[in-house]
Amino acid sequence: MADGAVTANPDPARASITDRLIGFLDAWVPKPAAWAFALRIWTAMMLALGAAFWLQLDSASSAATCVAILAQPKRGQALSKAVYRLLGTLIGAAVSILVVALFGQDRVLLFVSFSVWLGLCVFVAQYLQDTRAYGAMLSGYTVAIIALGQIDDPQGAFDAAVSRVAVIVLGIVAITFINDALASPDTWRALLPQLRKAWDGTRLYARETLAEGDLGATRTAALIRTIAPMRADASAIAGELDDGPFRAAGARSCIAALYVMAASIRTVGAAAAHLRNPSPAVAEAMAICRRVSDAPDPDALERDDERLRDLVDAAIRDGHRPLDEVVVLQRALDFVCAATFAQDGINAVADGHAPLRDATLPTHRDFPVALRGALRVALGFAATAAIFVALGLPQASFALVQVAATAALSSTTPDPKKFATGVVIGMSLAASFACIARYGFLIGVQGFPILALVMAPVIFFGCFLSLNPKTFGIGFILIVFFPVLLGPANPQTYDAQTFLLNAFLVVVSAIILSIVVRVLIPVTPAQQRVFALDSARRALADALVGEGGDATTRTSLNADRLFQFASYSSGSGAVRRASLAHAFALARLEAAAARAHAELRRLWSVTTLRDAIGRARSGLAAADDRVLETAARDLVRAASGRDRTVRLITARAASDLVTASRTLARHRKFFHRLVVASS
């Protein structure tokens, strides 16, 4: 064997260990983008803290805390949160002055009034979304920061409010400047590939539906889960650039269109399955849908839209086509229209042009859940305040501020229990790191550069944790409360007794929150499903009598309700699938009823159609599938001799009546249990 020849094979065990080590490092070592984010946040915090020292503001650490709260990976998200943070602070400051002026001499009334105000703010926040919800919550616990912080000195409430607003403005200016100076990523650039991915996923869903038939509620819910989370970034784009409002409108239009594409192609597949001998018009419509699902071209979409309108018009003009054929043609037209809006919306996000429309994306909230969340926060705070006052704990106001803040923040999170666990861990880490920094590195040191260097590792670590969805709550609490507990001041004080008591109280407040969300008026997944179905039933009842509101808005609202409903997982797989199928049936019937009533109102001026319209309205009000199908057929025949505009409107109305009829017939037992359908 020649010298230098390599005969040994690599050791599989060693290779496996190496691969595992590389995989571990890849999973846990922060990426360059994470380091850049942490650097921006640390720099902004130090800038805000240094400026607060220079301006000699009271509670200078609040400026750094403000930056930590506004820590967002993308510029648009930070700007949006900053705007609502400022508004929430201004409202909270005004209410603080009013509350102290009215009840400053009576602590019981002060605590009661604040508990009511905090509960009200949390309740309002439940009906908002994203940064607007945060602004509502902030206006609640800002009163705790100002009014309760000055409970022993009511005369200082106004100065405390002014100081609070000043440090918030300083923190906002600092993070805005640093985000611009260090080129924070634009939200629209991150959203654009997500929109394109959802666009591709929706077209794949359409192709599979056309090839295999109805894919079921579970598969449709999975598609909605890829679309719905993009709403948050869509609303954050507006403030990034001069053309930001156009890009935001384009994103909203695209998201709404993707919902419509999924709903319409599902109806196309279901209606086509009822046709034993599809006509050439149906075959052509299906071919157009397949072509749009494969590779849509903007010019081709316009031609396809016009061709489908001609096919729909011809079907109504004939007057004797099967109703399912009308449904296929109309829903194919809806699919192509939605694809046009979706593609235009993506292009608007990319180049900033004015989109074809600006759709709204409402948020679904269940009143019982919102009310219970508000009561949980208000009663939890009131009980904690009563205990602290009865025990006569020193610095109790400091702990109550933390209870109010963390309880309010937990109220709008998807999983309050998980967030509360993160608060306990984050508070414990914040207290530990603050103790190490304060008494291990900063004792006897007054220089700001040393302070900045000591704070850096903790801020970086917290930022890294906050970027991971599983550890977001821990990281967020760490970077927010670390400067609070560290309490950097000029000059720095080192009262160990005060520090240890504050650290103890914030950990206690975190434990109290963890207990409150688990014990006080909890909402189980089963209850959430019941509340959501009950809300959908009431919305359906309104839609059946013609009070369903704008159909496009209802489609987006139903999609949000379904998105939330799909996350309330409990019970066996069969039970979850059945519940989800019923939720989709409710949404489909409500949307069809709302659209049908809207189109019937447009047709009321046509005298020859009024008898059929009356029967259709009666069928909707009674939820009678047989009456609805008969009314749809009569409507088509009566409109066959009218002009093109009337025929196209009639096609939409008839399609919705048939969709409502089919949904009622397929889920007859379920709707009977809801006391919706007739026998």
CSV table of N, CA, C and O in Angstrom, one decimal, residues 537 582 667-677:
chain,number,residue,atom,x,y,z
A,537,ARG,N,-73.4,32.2,16.0
A,537,ARG,CA,-74.8,31.9,15.9
A,537,ARG,C,-75.6,33.3,15.9
A,537,ARG,O,-76.5,33.4,15.1
A,582,HIS,N,-68.3,22.4,11.8
A,582,HIS,CA,-69.5,23.2,12.2
A,582,HIS,C,-69.2,24.7,12.2
A,582,HIS,O,-70.0,25.5,11.7
A,667,HIS,N,-75.8,20.3,6.9
A,667,HIS,CA,-75.6,20.3,8.3
A,667,HIS,C,-77.0,20.6,9.0
A,667,HIS,O,-77.1,21.3,10.0
A,668,ARG,N,-78.0,19.9,8.5
A,668,ARG,CA,-79.3,20.2,9.0
A,668,ARG,C,-79.5,19.9,10.5
A,668,ARG,O,-80.0,20.7,11.3
A,669,LYS,N,-78.9,18.8,11.0
A,669,LYS,CA,-79.0,18.5,12.5
A,669,LYS,C,-78.3,19.5,13.3
A,669,LYS,O,-78.8,19.9,14.4
A,670,PHE,N,-77.2,20.0,12.9
A,670,PHE,CA,-76.4,21.0,13.6
A,670,PHE,C,-77.2,22.3,13.7
A,670,PHE,O,-77.3,22.8,14.8
A,671,PHE,N,-77.7,22.7,12.6
A,671,PHE,CA,-78.5,24.0,12.6
A,671,PHE,C,-79.8,23.9,13.4
A,671,PHE,O,-80.3,24.8,14.0
A,672,HIS,N,-80.4,22.7,13.4
A,672,HIS,CA,-81.6,22.5,14.2
A,672,HIS,C,-81.2,22.6,15.7
A,672,HIS,O,-82.0,23.2,16.4
A,673,ARG,N,-80.1,22.1,16.1
A,673,ARG,CA,-79.7,22.2,17.5
A,673,ARG,C,-79.5,23.7,17.9
A,673,ARG,O,-79.7,24.1,19.0
A,674,LEU,N,-79.0,24.4,16.9
A,674,LEU,CA,-78.8,25.9,17.1
A,674,LEU,C,-80.1,26.7,17.0
A,674,LEU,O,-80.1,27.9,17.2
A,675,VAL,N,-81.2,26.0,16.8
A,675,VAL,CA,-82.5,26.7,16.6
A,675,VAL,C,-82.4,27.7,15.5
A,675,VAL,O,-82.8,28.8,15.6
A,676,VAL,N,-81.8,27.3,14.3
A,676,VAL,CA,-81.6,28.2,13.2
A,676,VAL,C,-82.4,27.7,12.0
A,676,VAL,O,-83.2,28.4,11.4
A,677,ALA,N,-82.3,26.4,11.7
A,677,ALA,CA,-83.0,25.9,10.5
A,677,ALA,C,-84.4,25.4,10.8
A,677,ALA,O,-84.7,25.0,11.9
